[in-house]
Tab-separated table of C-alpha atoms in Angstrom:
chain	number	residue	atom	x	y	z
A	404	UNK	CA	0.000	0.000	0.000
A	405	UNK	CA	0.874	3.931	-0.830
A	406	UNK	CA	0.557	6.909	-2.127
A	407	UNK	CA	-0.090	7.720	-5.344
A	408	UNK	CA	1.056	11.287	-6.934
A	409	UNK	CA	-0.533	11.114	-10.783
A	410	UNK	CA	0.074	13.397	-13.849
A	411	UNK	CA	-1.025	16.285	-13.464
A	412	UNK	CA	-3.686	18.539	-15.561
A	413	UNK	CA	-1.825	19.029	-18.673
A	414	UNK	CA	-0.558	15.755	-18.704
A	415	UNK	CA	3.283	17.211	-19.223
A	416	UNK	CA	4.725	13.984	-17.817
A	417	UNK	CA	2.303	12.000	-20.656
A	418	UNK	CA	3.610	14.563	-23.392
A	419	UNK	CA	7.062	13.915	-22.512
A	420	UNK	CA	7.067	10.089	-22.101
A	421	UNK	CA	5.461	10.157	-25.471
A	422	UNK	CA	7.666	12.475	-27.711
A	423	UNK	CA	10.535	10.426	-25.417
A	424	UNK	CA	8.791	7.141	-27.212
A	425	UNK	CA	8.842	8.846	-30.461
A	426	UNK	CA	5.109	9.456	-30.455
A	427	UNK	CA	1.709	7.730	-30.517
A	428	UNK	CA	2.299	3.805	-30.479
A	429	UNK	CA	-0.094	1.978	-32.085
A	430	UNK	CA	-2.153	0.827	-29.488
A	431	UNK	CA	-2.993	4.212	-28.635
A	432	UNK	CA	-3.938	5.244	-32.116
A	433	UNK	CA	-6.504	2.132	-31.972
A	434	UNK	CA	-8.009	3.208	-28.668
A	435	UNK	CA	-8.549	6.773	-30.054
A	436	UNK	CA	-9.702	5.052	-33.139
A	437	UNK	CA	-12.490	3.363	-30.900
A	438	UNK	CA	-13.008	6.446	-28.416
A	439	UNK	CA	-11.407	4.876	-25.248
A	440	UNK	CA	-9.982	6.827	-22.287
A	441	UNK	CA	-6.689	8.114	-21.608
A	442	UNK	CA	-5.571	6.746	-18.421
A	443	UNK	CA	-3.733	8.732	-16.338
A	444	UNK	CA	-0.089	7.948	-15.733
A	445	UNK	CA	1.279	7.830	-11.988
A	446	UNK	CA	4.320	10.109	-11.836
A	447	UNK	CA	5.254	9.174	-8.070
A	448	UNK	CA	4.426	6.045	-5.575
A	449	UNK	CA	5.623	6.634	-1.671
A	450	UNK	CA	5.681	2.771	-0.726
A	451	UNK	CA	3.746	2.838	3.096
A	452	UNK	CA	3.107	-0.945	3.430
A	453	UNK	CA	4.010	-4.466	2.218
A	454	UNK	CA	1.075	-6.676	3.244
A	455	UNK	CA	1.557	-10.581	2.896
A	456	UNK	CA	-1.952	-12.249	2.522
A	457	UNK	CA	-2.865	-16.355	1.969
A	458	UNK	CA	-5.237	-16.377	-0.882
A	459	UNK	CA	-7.182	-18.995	-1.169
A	460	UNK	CA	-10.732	-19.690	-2.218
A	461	UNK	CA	-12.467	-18.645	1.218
A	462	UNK	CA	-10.433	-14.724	0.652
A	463	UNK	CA	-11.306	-14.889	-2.883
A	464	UNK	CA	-15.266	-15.020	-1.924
A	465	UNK	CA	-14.711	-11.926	-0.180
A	466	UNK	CA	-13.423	-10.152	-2.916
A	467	UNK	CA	-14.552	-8.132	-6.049
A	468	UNK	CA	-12.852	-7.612	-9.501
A	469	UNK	CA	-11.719	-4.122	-11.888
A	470	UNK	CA	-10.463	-3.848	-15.457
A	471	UNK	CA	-13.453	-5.626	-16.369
A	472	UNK	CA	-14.233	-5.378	-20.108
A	473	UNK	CA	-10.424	-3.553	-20.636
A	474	UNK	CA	-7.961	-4.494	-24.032
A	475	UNK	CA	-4.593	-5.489	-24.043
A	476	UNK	CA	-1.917	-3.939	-25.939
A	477	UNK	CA	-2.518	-5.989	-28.782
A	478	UNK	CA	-6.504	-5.659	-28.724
A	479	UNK	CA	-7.600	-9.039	-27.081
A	480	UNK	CA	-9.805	-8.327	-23.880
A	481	UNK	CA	-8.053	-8.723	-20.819
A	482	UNK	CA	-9.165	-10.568	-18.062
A	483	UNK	CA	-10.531	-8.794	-14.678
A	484	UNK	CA	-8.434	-8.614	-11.662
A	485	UNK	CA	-9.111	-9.275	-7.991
A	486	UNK	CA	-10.165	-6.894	-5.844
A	487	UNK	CA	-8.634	-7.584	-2.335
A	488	UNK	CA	-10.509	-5.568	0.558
A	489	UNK	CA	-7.906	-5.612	3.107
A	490	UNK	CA	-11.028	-4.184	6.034
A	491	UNK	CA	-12.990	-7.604	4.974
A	492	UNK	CA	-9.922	-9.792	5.668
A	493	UNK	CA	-9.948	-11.813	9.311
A	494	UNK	CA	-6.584	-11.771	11.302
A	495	UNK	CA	-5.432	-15.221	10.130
A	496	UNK	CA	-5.680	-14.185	6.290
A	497	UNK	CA	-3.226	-11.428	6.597
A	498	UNK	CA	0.091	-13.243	7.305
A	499	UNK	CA	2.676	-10.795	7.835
A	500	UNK	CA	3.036	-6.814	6.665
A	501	UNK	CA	5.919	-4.251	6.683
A	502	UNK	CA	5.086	-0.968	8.031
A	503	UNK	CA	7.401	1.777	6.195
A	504	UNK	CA	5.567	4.880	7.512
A	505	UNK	CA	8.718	5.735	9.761
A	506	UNK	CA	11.290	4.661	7.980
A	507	UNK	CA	13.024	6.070	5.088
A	508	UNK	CA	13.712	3.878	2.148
């Protein structure tokens, strides 16, 4: 777990990575083709905590799912990812974690 700093309004980090890149690959000119989203890019991640879970199916009932219905880079759908609720987690299910908050890194 962190903290997330992302690009900011005019998306100068974006614009630089992509002139950096040599412009628009061509995944991106297919998603503008098809009127998809620009995600936004992260630009800075302060690392807080390393959490250490057993997965198994009993955690996985608790959970939900994102990305659903997203592309890979080469246009085939991609499948959804687990959402892990670390509040609905018991005691037992979280197996170890690394606090970072007071120490630099």
């Amino acid at each position: 777990m962190g903290e997330v700093k992302y690009n900011d309004d005019k998306r100068s980090f974006q614009k630089w990575h992509e002139a950096l890149k040599g412009g628009k690959s061509k995944y991106e000119l297919e998603r503008i083709t098809r009127g998809a989203w620009s995600r936004l890019r992260k630009v800075e991640f302060n690392l807080k905590q390393i959490s250490f879970l057993k997965i198994d199916d009993a955690v996985l009932v608790k959970c939900g799912s994102f990305q659903v219905d997203f592309r890979n880079s080469n246009g085939r759908p991609r499948r959804e990812k687990v959402l892990l609720d670390l509040e609905k987690l018991d005691e037992e299910e979280i197996v170890y974690f690394l606090d970072f908050d007071n120490e630099e890194i």
